[in-house]
CSV table of C-alpha atoms and ligand atoms in Angstrom, one decimal:
chain,number,residue,atom,x,y,z
V,1,MET,CA,53.6,17.2,-113.3
V,2,VAL,CA,54.0,14.2,-114.2
V,3,LEU,CA,57.9,13.5,-114.9
V,4,THR,CA,58.0,11.2,-117.8
V,5,ASP,CA,61.4,9.1,-118.3
V,6,PHE,CA,62.1,9.0,-122.0
V,7,SER,CA,64.7,6.0,-123.1
V,8,VAL,CA,66.7,7.8,-126.4
V,9,ASN,CA,69.1,5.5,-128.7
V,10,SER,CA,72.2,6.4,-127.4
V,11,GLY,CA,70.6,4.8,-123.8
V,12,ALA,CA,70.6,8.0,-122.1
V,13,VAL,CA,67.8,9.2,-119.8
V,14,PHE,CA,66.3,12.6,-120.2
V,15,THR,CA,63.5,14.0,-118.1
V,16,GLU,CA,60.8,15.7,-119.6
V,17,ALA,CA,58.0,17.9,-117.6
V,18,ILE,CA,54.5,18.1,-118.6
V,19,GLY,CA,51.9,19.4,-116.9
V,20,ASN,CA,51.5,22.3,-114.6
V,21,ASP,CA,54.4,24.4,-115.5
V,22,ARG,CA,53.8,26.0,-112.3
V,23,LEU,CA,55.8,23.3,-110.2
V,24,ASP,CA,58.8,24.5,-111.6
V,25,LEU,CA,58.7,27.8,-110.5
V,26,LEU,CA,59.4,25.8,-106.9
V,27,THR,CA,62.4,24.8,-105.6
V,28,ASP,CA,63.1,21.5,-104.0
V,29,TYR,CA,60.9,21.4,-100.7
V,30,PRO,CA,63.7,22.0,-97.9
V,31,PHE,CA,64.2,18.9,-96.6
V,32,THR,CA,65.0,17.7,-100.1
V,33,ARG,CA,67.2,20.3,-100.7
V,34,LEU,CA,69.0,18.9,-97.5
V,35,ALA,CA,69.2,15.2,-98.0
V,36,ASN,CA,71.1,16.8,-101.5
V,37,LEU,CA,73.4,18.8,-99.9
V,38,LEU,CA,74.2,16.1,-97.1
V,39,ALA,CA,74.3,13.1,-99.1
V,40,PRO,CA,77.7,13.1,-100.2
V,41,ILE,CA,79.2,13.7,-96.6
V,42,THR,CA,79.3,10.7,-94.5
V,43,PRO,CA,79.8,11.6,-90.7
V,44,ARG,CA,82.6,11.0,-88.7
V,45,ALA,CA,82.4,7.0,-88.1
V,46,ASN,CA,81.3,6.0,-84.4
V,47,VAL,CA,79.2,9.2,-83.2
V,48,ALA,CA,75.2,8.9,-83.7
V,49,PRO,CA,73.8,11.1,-85.7
V,50,ILE,CA,71.6,13.8,-83.7
V,51,LEU,CA,68.8,14.5,-86.1
V,52,LEU,CA,67.8,18.3,-85.2
V,53,THR,CA,65.7,19.4,-88.9
V,54,VAL,CA,62.4,18.3,-89.3
V,55,GLY,CA,60.1,20.3,-86.6
V,56,GLU,CA,59.0,16.7,-85.3
V,57,PRO,CA,59.2,16.6,-81.6
V,58,GLN,CA,59.8,12.8,-80.4
V,59,HIS,CA,58.2,13.0,-77.5
V,60,THR,CA,56.3,10.8,-76.2
V,61,PRO,CA,52.5,11.0,-77.7
V,62,PRO,CA,50.3,11.1,-74.8
V,63,SER,CA,48.4,7.8,-73.9
V,64,ILE,CA,45.1,9.7,-74.8
V,65,ILE,CA,45.2,8.9,-78.4
V,66,GLU,CA,45.9,5.3,-78.5
V,67,GLU,CA,42.8,5.1,-75.6
V,68,THR,CA,40.4,6.7,-77.6
V,69,LEU,CA,41.6,5.0,-81.4
V,70,ARG,CA,41.0,1.9,-79.2
V,71,ALA,CA,37.5,2.7,-78.3
V,72,THR,CA,36.5,4.3,-82.0
V,73,ALA,CA,37.4,1.5,-84.0
V,74,SER,CA,34.3,1.3,-85.7
V,75,GLY,CA,34.4,4.4,-87.3
V,76,TRP,CA,37.5,3.1,-89.0
V,77,ASN,CA,34.6,2.2,-92.3
V,78,LYS,CA,33.3,5.5,-92.4
V,79,TYR,CA,34.1,8.5,-95.0
V,80,PRO,CA,34.7,11.6,-92.5
V,81,PRO,CA,32.7,14.1,-92.5
V,82,VAL,CA,34.3,17.4,-93.7
V,83,GLY,CA,32.6,19.4,-91.1
V,84,GLY,CA,34.0,16.9,-88.5
V,85,THR,CA,31.8,15.9,-85.6
V,86,PRO,CA,29.8,18.7,-83.1
V,87,GLU,CA,31.7,16.7,-80.5
V,88,PHE,CA,34.7,17.9,-81.9
V,89,ARG,CA,33.8,21.3,-83.3
V,90,ALA,CA,32.6,21.8,-79.6
V,91,ALA,CA,35.9,20.5,-78.0
V,92,VAL,CA,38.1,23.1,-80.3
V,93,GLY,CA,35.3,25.6,-79.6
V,94,ASP,CA,35.8,25.8,-76.1
V,95,TRP,CA,39.9,25.9,-75.9
V,96,LEU,CA,39.6,28.5,-78.0
V,97,ALA,CA,37.4,30.4,-75.8
V,98,ARG,CA,39.7,29.5,-72.6
V,99,ARG,CA,42.7,29.8,-74.4
V,100,TYR,CA,41.9,33.8,-75.6
V,101,GLU,CA,39.4,34.5,-73.4
V,102,LEU,CA,36.7,35.2,-75.7
V,103,PRO,CA,33.5,36.9,-74.3
V,104,ALA,CA,31.0,33.8,-73.7
V,105,GLY,CA,29.0,32.7,-76.8
V,106,LEU,CA,31.0,34.7,-79.2
V,107,LEU,CA,32.3,31.8,-81.3
V,108,HIS,CA,29.9,29.3,-83.0
V,109,ALA,CA,32.2,26.5,-83.6
V,110,ASP,CA,29.5,25.1,-85.8
V,111,SER,CA,30.3,27.6,-88.3
V,112,SER,CA,33.7,28.7,-87.9
V,113,VAL,CA,35.2,25.8,-87.2
V,114,LEU,CA,36.8,23.1,-89.3
V,115,PRO,CA,38.9,19.6,-89.0
V,116,LEU,CA,42.2,19.1,-90.9
V,117,SER,CA,44.2,16.7,-91.5
V,118,GLY,CA,47.3,18.6,-90.4
V,119,THR,CA,47.4,22.4,-91.1
V,120,ARG,CA,49.8,21.8,-94.2
V,121,GLU,CA,47.2,20.7,-96.5
V,122,ALA,CA,44.6,23.5,-95.6
V,123,LEU,CA,47.5,25.9,-95.5
V,124,PHE,CA,47.8,25.1,-98.8
V,125,MET,CA,44.3,24.4,-100.2
V,126,LEU,CA,43.5,28.1,-98.8
V,127,ALA,CA,45.6,29.8,-101.8
V,128,LEU,CA,42.8,28.3,-103.5
V,129,LEU,CA,40.2,29.8,-101.9
V,130,ALA,CA,41.7,33.3,-101.2
V,131,VAL,CA,43.0,34.0,-105.1
V,132,PRO,CA,40.8,35.0,-107.8
V,133,THR,CA,41.7,35.3,-111.1
V,134,GLN,CA,43.0,39.1,-110.8
V,135,LYS,CA,42.7,41.5,-107.9
V,136,ALA,CA,42.4,45.3,-108.8
V,137,GLY,CA,42.8,44.5,-112.5
V,138,ARG,CA,46.2,42.8,-111.8
V,139,GLN,CA,47.9,39.4,-110.7
V,140,PRO,CA,47.4,38.9,-107.3
V,141,ALA,CA,49.8,38.6,-104.7
V,142,VAL,CA,50.1,36.4,-101.6
V,143,LEU,CA,52.3,38.1,-98.9
V,144,MET,CA,54.8,35.9,-96.6
V,145,PRO,CA,57.1,36.6,-93.9
V,146,ASN,CA,60.6,35.7,-95.3
V,147,PRO,CA,61.8,33.3,-94.4
V,148,PHE,CA,58.6,31.1,-94.2
V,149,TYR,CA,57.5,28.0,-93.6
V,150,ALA,CA,57.6,26.5,-97.5
V,151,PRO,CA,53.9,25.5,-98.4
V,152,TYR,CA,52.6,29.1,-98.3
V,153,GLU,CA,55.1,29.3,-101.5
V,154,GLY,CA,54.0,26.8,-102.9
V,155,ALA,CA,50.6,27.4,-102.2
V,156,ALA,CA,50.7,31.0,-103.6
V,157,VAL,CA,52.5,29.7,-107.3
V,158,MET,CA,50.3,26.9,-107.7
V,159,ALA,CA,47.4,29.1,-107.2
V,160,GLY,CA,48.8,31.6,-110.3
V,161,ALA,CA,49.6,34.6,-107.5
V,162,GLU,CA,52.8,36.3,-107.0
V,163,PRO,CA,54.7,35.1,-103.7
V,164,VAL,CA,55.6,38.2,-102.3
V,165,PHE,CA,58.2,37.4,-99.3
V,166,LEU,CA,58.5,40.2,-96.2
V,167,SER,CA,62.0,40.0,-94.7
V,168,ALA,CA,61.4,39.4,-91.0
V,169,THR,CA,65.0,39.6,-89.6
V,170,ARG,CA,66.7,41.0,-86.4
V,171,GLU,CA,65.8,44.5,-87.5
V,172,THR,CA,61.8,43.9,-88.0
V,173,GLY,CA,61.8,42.0,-85.1
V,174,PHE,CA,61.9,38.9,-87.0
V,175,LEU,CA,58.3,39.4,-88.1
V,176,PRO,CA,57.2,41.2,-91.4
V,177,ASP,CA,57.7,45.2,-91.3
V,178,LEU,CA,53.7,45.9,-91.8
V,179,ASP,CA,54.4,50.0,-92.5
V,180,ALA,CA,56.6,49.1,-95.1
V,181,LEU,CA,53.7,47.8,-97.4
V,182,THR,CA,52.9,49.8,-100.2
V,183,PRO,CA,48.8,50.6,-101.4
V,184,GLU,CA,49.6,49.8,-104.3
V,185,LEU,CA,50.9,46.1,-103.2
V,186,LEU,CA,47.7,46.3,-100.3
V,187,GLU,CA,45.2,46.6,-103.6
V,188,ARG,CA,46.4,43.2,-105.0
V,189,THR,CA,47.1,41.2,-102.0
V,190,ALA,CA,44.8,38.5,-102.0
V,191,LEU,CA,46.2,36.8,-99.1
V,192,PHE,CA,48.4,37.4,-96.8
V,193,TYR,CA,50.4,34.2,-94.3
V,194,LEU,CA,51.6,35.3,-90.7
V,195,CYS,CA,53.3,33.1,-88.6
V,196,THR,CA,53.2,33.7,-84.6
V,197,PRO,CA,55.2,32.5,-83.1
V,198,ALA,CA,57.3,32.5,-85.9
V,199,ASN,CA,58.9,29.4,-87.7
V,200,PRO,CA,61.9,29.4,-87.7
V,201,GLN,CA,62.5,32.7,-85.6
V,202,GLY,CA,60.3,32.2,-82.6
V,203,ALA,CA,59.2,36.3,-82.2
V,204,ALA,CA,56.0,36.1,-81.6
V,205,ALA,CA,53.4,39.3,-82.7
V,206,THR,CA,52.0,41.6,-80.0
V,207,PRO,CA,48.4,42.5,-79.8
V,208,ALA,CA,49.5,45.9,-81.5
V,209,TYR,CA,51.0,44.4,-84.8
V,210,LEU,CA,47.8,41.6,-85.2
V,211,ALA,CA,45.7,44.9,-84.8
V,212,LYS,CA,47.4,46.7,-87.6
V,213,ALA,CA,47.4,43.2,-89.8
V,214,ILE,CA,43.8,42.6,-89.4
V,215,GLY,CA,42.9,46.6,-90.2
V,216,LEU,CA,44.7,46.0,-93.4
V,217,ALA,CA,43.0,42.6,-94.4
V,218,ARG,CA,39.8,44.5,-94.2
V,219,GLN,CA,40.6,47.7,-95.4
V,220,TYR,CA,42.2,46.3,-98.6
V,221,GLY,CA,39.8,43.4,-98.6
V,222,PHE,CA,42.2,40.0,-98.2
V,223,VAL,CA,42.4,37.5,-96.1
V,224,LEU,CA,44.7,37.1,-93.1
V,225,ALA,CA,45.6,33.7,-92.6
V,226,VAL,CA,47.7,33.5,-88.9
V,227,ASP,CA,49.3,30.3,-88.7
V,228,GLU,CA,49.7,29.9,-85.1
V,229,CYS,CA,50.7,26.0,-84.5
V,230,TYR,CA,53.6,27.3,-82.3
V,231,ALA,CA,51.3,29.0,-80.2
V,232,GLU,CA,51.2,26.1,-76.9
V,233,ILE,CA,55.3,26.1,-77.2
V,234,TRP,CA,55.9,29.0,-75.1
V,235,LEU,CA,58.3,29.8,-72.5
V,236,ASP,CA,57.3,32.1,-69.9
V,237,THR,CA,53.8,33.9,-71.0
V,238,PRO,CA,51.0,32.6,-73.6
V,239,PRO,CA,51.4,34.2,-77.0
V,240,VAL,CA,48.5,36.6,-77.6
V,241,GLY,CA,46.0,35.3,-80.7
V,242,ALA,CA,44.4,36.6,-83.9
V,243,LEU,CA,41.1,35.7,-82.8
V,244,GLN,CA,41.1,37.2,-79.3
V,245,VAL,CA,42.8,40.9,-81.0
V,246,ALA,CA,40.1,41.0,-83.3
V,247,VAL,CA,37.6,41.0,-81.0
V,248,SER,CA,39.1,43.8,-79.0
V,249,LEU,CA,38.7,45.9,-82.3
V,250,PRO,CA,35.9,47.5,-83.8
V,251,HIS,CA,34.0,45.8,-86.5
V,252,GLU,CA,30.6,45.1,-88.0
V,253,ASP,CA,27.8,43.9,-85.6
V,254,GLY,CA,28.3,40.0,-85.7
V,255,LYS,CA,31.6,40.1,-87.4
V,256,PRO,CA,34.1,40.1,-84.9
V,257,TRP,CA,36.2,37.8,-87.5
V,258,ALA,CA,35.9,39.0,-90.4
V,259,ASN,CA,38.7,38.6,-93.3
V,260,LEU,CA,40.6,36.2,-90.3
V,261,LEU,CA,41.5,33.0,-90.0
V,262,VAL,CA,43.4,31.5,-87.5
V,263,PHE,CA,45.0,27.1,-87.7
V,264,HIS,CA,46.3,25.6,-85.0
V,265,SER,CA,47.8,22.0,-84.8
V,266,LEU,CA,48.4,19.2,-82.7
V,267,SER,CA,51.1,18.3,-83.8
V,268,LYS,CA,53.6,20.1,-81.9
V,269,ARG,CA,51.1,21.2,-79.2
V,270,SER,CA,50.9,17.0,-78.3
V,271,SER,CA,53.8,16.4,-80.3
V,272,ALA,CA,51.7,14.3,-83.0
V,273,ALA,CA,52.7,15.5,-85.9
V,274,GLY,CA,51.6,11.4,-87.4
V,275,LEU,CA,48.4,11.9,-86.2
V,276,ARG,CA,47.3,15.1,-88.7
V,277,SER,CA,44.9,16.6,-86.7
V,278,GLY,CA,44.2,20.4,-86.9
V,279,PHE,CA,41.5,23.0,-87.3
V,280,VAL,CA,41.0,26.5,-88.9
V,281,ALA,CA,38.7,29.0,-87.3
V,282,GLY,CA,37.6,32.3,-87.9
V,283,ASP,CA,35.4,34.2,-90.2
V,284,PRO,CA,32.2,31.9,-90.5
V,285,ALA,CA,31.3,33.8,-94.4
V,286,LEU,CA,35.3,32.1,-95.2
V,287,ILE,CA,35.0,29.2,-93.3
V,288,GLY,CA,31.6,28.6,-94.9
V,289,ARG,CA,33.2,28.9,-98.5
V,290,PHE,CA,36.2,26.4,-97.5
V,291,SER,CA,33.8,23.5,-96.3
V,292,ARG,CA,32.4,24.0,-100.1
V,293,LEU,CA,36.1,24.1,-101.6
V,294,ARG,CA,37.2,21.1,-99.3
V,295,SER,CA,34.0,18.7,-99.8
V,296,TYR,CA,35.8,18.8,-103.8
V,297,GLY,CA,39.3,17.9,-102.5
V,298,CYS,CA,40.3,17.4,-98.9
V,299,ALA,CA,40.8,14.0,-97.1
V,300,GLY,CA,38.8,14.5,-94.6
V,301,MET,CA,39.9,13.8,-90.8
V,302,PRO,CA,38.3,9.8,-89.9
V,303,LEU,CA,35.9,9.2,-87.2
V,304,PRO,CA,38.7,7.9,-84.3
V,305,ILE,CA,40.9,10.5,-85.6
V,306,LEU,CA,38.3,13.2,-84.7
V,307,ALA,CA,37.5,11.5,-81.1
V,308,ALA,CA,41.0,11.4,-80.3
V,309,SER,CA,41.4,15.1,-81.2
V,310,THR,CA,38.5,15.9,-79.3
V,311,ALA,CA,40.0,14.1,-76.1
V,312,LEU,CA,43.2,16.2,-76.8
V,313,TRP,CA,42.2,19.3,-77.3
V,314,ARG,CA,40.2,19.0,-73.7
V,315,ASP,CA,43.0,18.0,-71.8
V,316,GLU,CA,45.9,20.3,-70.8
V,317,ALA,CA,48.1,18.2,-68.4
V,318,HIS,CA,49.7,16.4,-71.5
V,319,VAL,CA,50.7,20.2,-72.8
V,320,GLU,CA,51.9,21.3,-69.6
V,321,GLU,CA,54.3,18.1,-69.5
V,322,ASN,CA,55.5,19.1,-73.1
V,323,ARG,CA,56.0,22.7,-72.5
V,324,ALA,CA,58.3,21.8,-69.3
V,325,ALA,CA,60.1,19.5,-71.5
V,326,TYR,CA,61.0,22.9,-73.5
V,327,ARG,CA,62.1,24.8,-70.9
V,328,ALA,CA,64.3,22.2,-70.2
V,329,LYS,CA,65.7,21.7,-73.5
V,330,PHE,CA,66.0,25.6,-73.9
V,331,ALA,CA,67.9,26.0,-70.6
V,332,ALA,CA,70.3,23.4,-72.2
V,333,ALA,CA,70.5,25.1,-75.3
V,334,GLU,CA,71.1,28.4,-73.3
V,335,ALA,CA,73.9,26.9,-71.5
V,336,GLU,CA,76.1,25.8,-74.3
V,337,LEU,CA,75.1,28.6,-76.7
V,338,GLY,CA,74.6,31.8,-74.5
V,339,GLY,CA,76.7,34.4,-76.3
V,340,ARG,CA,77.5,32.8,-79.2
V,341,TYR,CA,75.7,33.2,-82.7
V,342,GLY,CA,73.4,35.6,-81.7
V,343,TYR,CA,71.5,32.8,-79.6
V,344,TYR,CA,68.4,34.7,-78.1
V,345,ARG,CA,65.6,33.0,-76.1
V,346,PRO,CA,62.1,32.8,-78.3
V,347,ALA,CA,58.9,33.9,-77.3
V,348,GLY,CA,57.4,30.2,-78.8
V,349,GLY,CA,58.2,27.4,-80.8
V,350,PHE,CA,61.2,25.4,-80.2
V,351,PHE,CA,63.7,26.4,-82.7
V,352,LEU,CA,66.8,27.9,-82.5
V,353,TRP,CA,67.4,30.8,-85.2
V,354,LEU,CA,71.4,30.7,-84.9
V,355,GLU,CA,73.6,33.1,-87.0
V,356,VAL,CA,76.9,31.2,-88.1
V,357,GLY,CA,78.0,33.5,-90.8
V,358,ASN,CA,77.0,30.4,-93.7
V,359,GLY,CA,74.0,28.4,-93.1
V,360,GLU,CA,74.8,25.6,-95.9
V,361,GLU,CA,78.6,25.4,-95.3
V,362,ALA,CA,77.5,25.4,-90.8
V,363,ALA,CA,75.1,22.5,-91.7
V,364,LYS,CA,77.7,20.6,-93.7
V,365,ARG,CA,80.6,21.0,-91.5
V,366,LEU,CA,77.9,20.0,-88.1
V,367,TRP,CA,77.2,16.5,-90.2
V,368,ALA,CA,80.5,15.4,-91.3
V,369,GLU,CA,82.2,16.3,-88.2
V,370,GLY,CA,79.5,16.1,-85.5
V,371,ALA,CA,76.8,13.5,-87.3
V,372,VAL,CA,74.2,16.2,-86.1
V,373,ARG,CA,71.9,17.8,-88.8
V,374,VAL,CA,70.5,21.2,-88.9
V,375,LEU,CA,68.7,23.0,-91.7
V,376,PRO,CA,70.7,26.0,-93.9
V,377,GLY,CA,68.3,29.0,-92.6
V,378,ALA,CA,68.5,29.7,-97.0
V,379,TYR,CA,65.9,27.0,-97.2
V,380,LEU,CA,63.3,28.7,-95.7
V,381,SER,CA,64.0,31.9,-97.4
V,382,ARG,CA,64.1,34.0,-100.7
V,383,ASN,CA,66.7,36.0,-102.2
V,384,ASN,CA,64.6,39.8,-103.1
V,385,PRO,CA,66.2,41.9,-105.6
V,386,GLY,CA,68.6,44.1,-103.7
V,387,GLU,CA,68.6,42.5,-100.6
V,388,ALA,CA,70.6,40.1,-98.4
V,389,ASN,CA,68.6,36.8,-98.4
V,390,PRO,CA,67.4,37.0,-94.6
V,391,GLY,CA,68.2,33.5,-93.8
V,392,GLU,CA,71.5,32.6,-95.7
V,393,ALA,CA,73.6,33.1,-92.6
V,394,PHE,CA,71.4,30.8,-90.3
V,395,ILE,CA,70.8,27.4,-89.6
V,396,ARG,CA,67.7,26.4,-87.9
V,397,VAL,CA,67.9,23.9,-85.1
V,398,ALA,CA,64.6,22.3,-83.8
V,399,LEU,CA,64.7,21.4,-80.1
V,400,VAL,CA,63.0,17.8,-80.9
V,401,GLN,CA,65.4,15.6,-78.8
V,402,ASP,CA,65.2,15.5,-75.2
V,403,ALA,CA,67.0,18.0,-73.0
V,404,ASP,CA,70.5,15.2,-73.0
V,405,THR,CA,70.8,15.4,-76.7
V,406,VAL,CA,70.1,18.8,-77.1
V,407,ALA,CA,73.3,19.8,-74.8
V,408,GLN,CA,75.5,17.4,-76.7
V,409,ALA,CA,74.2,18.5,-80.3
V,410,CYS,CA,75.0,21.9,-78.8
V,411,ALA,CA,78.0,21.3,-77.2
V,412,SER,CA,79.0,19.8,-80.6
V,413,ILE,CA,78.2,22.5,-82.7
V,414,VAL,CA,80.3,25.2,-80.9
V,415,ARG,CA,83.0,22.7,-81.1
V,416,ILE,CA,83.0,22.5,-84.7
V,417,LEU,CA,81.8,26.4,-85.9
V,418,GLY,CA,83.7,27.2,-83.3
Z,501,PLP,C1,54.8,27.2,-89.6
Z,501,PLP,C2,54.1,25.6,-89.6
Z,501,PLP,N1,53.2,25.6,-90.3
Z,501,PLP,C3,52.3,24.5,-90.4
Z,501,PLP,C4,53.0,23.5,-89.8
Z,501,PLP,C5,52.2,22.6,-90.3
Z,501,PLP,O1,51.9,21.3,-89.4
Z,501,PLP,P1,51.0,20.2,-89.5
Z,501,PLP,O2,50.4,19.5,-91.1
Z,501,PLP,O3,51.6,19.0,-88.6
Z,501,PLP,O4,49.4,20.5,-88.5
Z,501,PLP,C6,54.0,23.1,-89.8
Z,501,PLP,C7,54.9,22.1,-89.5
Z,501,PLP,O5,56.1,22.1,-89.4
Z,501,PLP,C8,54.7,24.7,-89.2
Z,501,PLP,O6,56.0,24.7,-88.7
């Protein structure tokens, strides 16, 4: 959509939307809404702001990045290949096999892996791949948890599907209740976005849960996209992944990952959100079609970034350091917040999902009285008719600053919200 400003005789300015009217079905992006909410509020003087909104780790990125970019700078004048380099694909394939204990030689990285310039763009583009004109003679549905990562909804809507928001509350273990999905809905489902560990609640799907989701994808012929971009930020045990679960299920010969794609990112694992680097892996048939689509529309990952990413996927030391930093931050948060606002230690990710009564009001008070910036849960969720909005009573707090700053922010939360 293009916004055109018209000046009229009165001197007033109005705006007329032209172009794709599906865009008008979307709200502003969560961070734009937050900026609008807090813009009229000036925090108390002499308090340094603490920003805990964007999931952008503030840890120093590993030196591997700078070293590799310098050594491969001759690649900046080349258009990047959509499929990346064999070295990148091999590093990802080896990492997946190691991390998820895949049987040796099962994953053929050249046909099962594509580089992504950050997972957001590909999670969005995926809907263009997965959503047909009609499914079961009706408008296709795209399923997603509620609350959810905003691009899932944007993708569904812009691809002409109906986004279906599946409540993920404390009662459902903070993941959608798969048993509540009706055959009527599943028959017209084209795509299901699952996030594990979940943003914002940090819940990790069990093998049985993932097995059920994969089974449904195969039974009803839809694409299951498992967003595992927080998979490497865990406190006690590494969350199970969808690829490893799929391998253990009965499957057609040579097709362990039918209907399944998983998404991984270096933004969180390697504290490198600015590198814009991730990958998608899984069903070679889908990867092949995705590659064809991406030839038309993806930015491609520049060769120096492919080289840096290759080195990062081959290194675990910096990831372990990161996890240690998050453990310290959760310990600091727990010391202040334990026993309040439904605090719990998430299985993965780096968010606190705190039940504070009214998330928007809490966000405003925290900004006004403590210069602590958090995200109202309702900006990540939608109302379903007849149901409570599962984000309304919550705030999301991203533990992206250091442990001392986290402790200070959590102390402010308790002081201000009581
Ligand atoms: C659930 C989830 N998926 C995907 C992403 C996208 O990450 P990136 O595009 O940096 O890989 C994010 C980023 O915040 C996220 O929270």
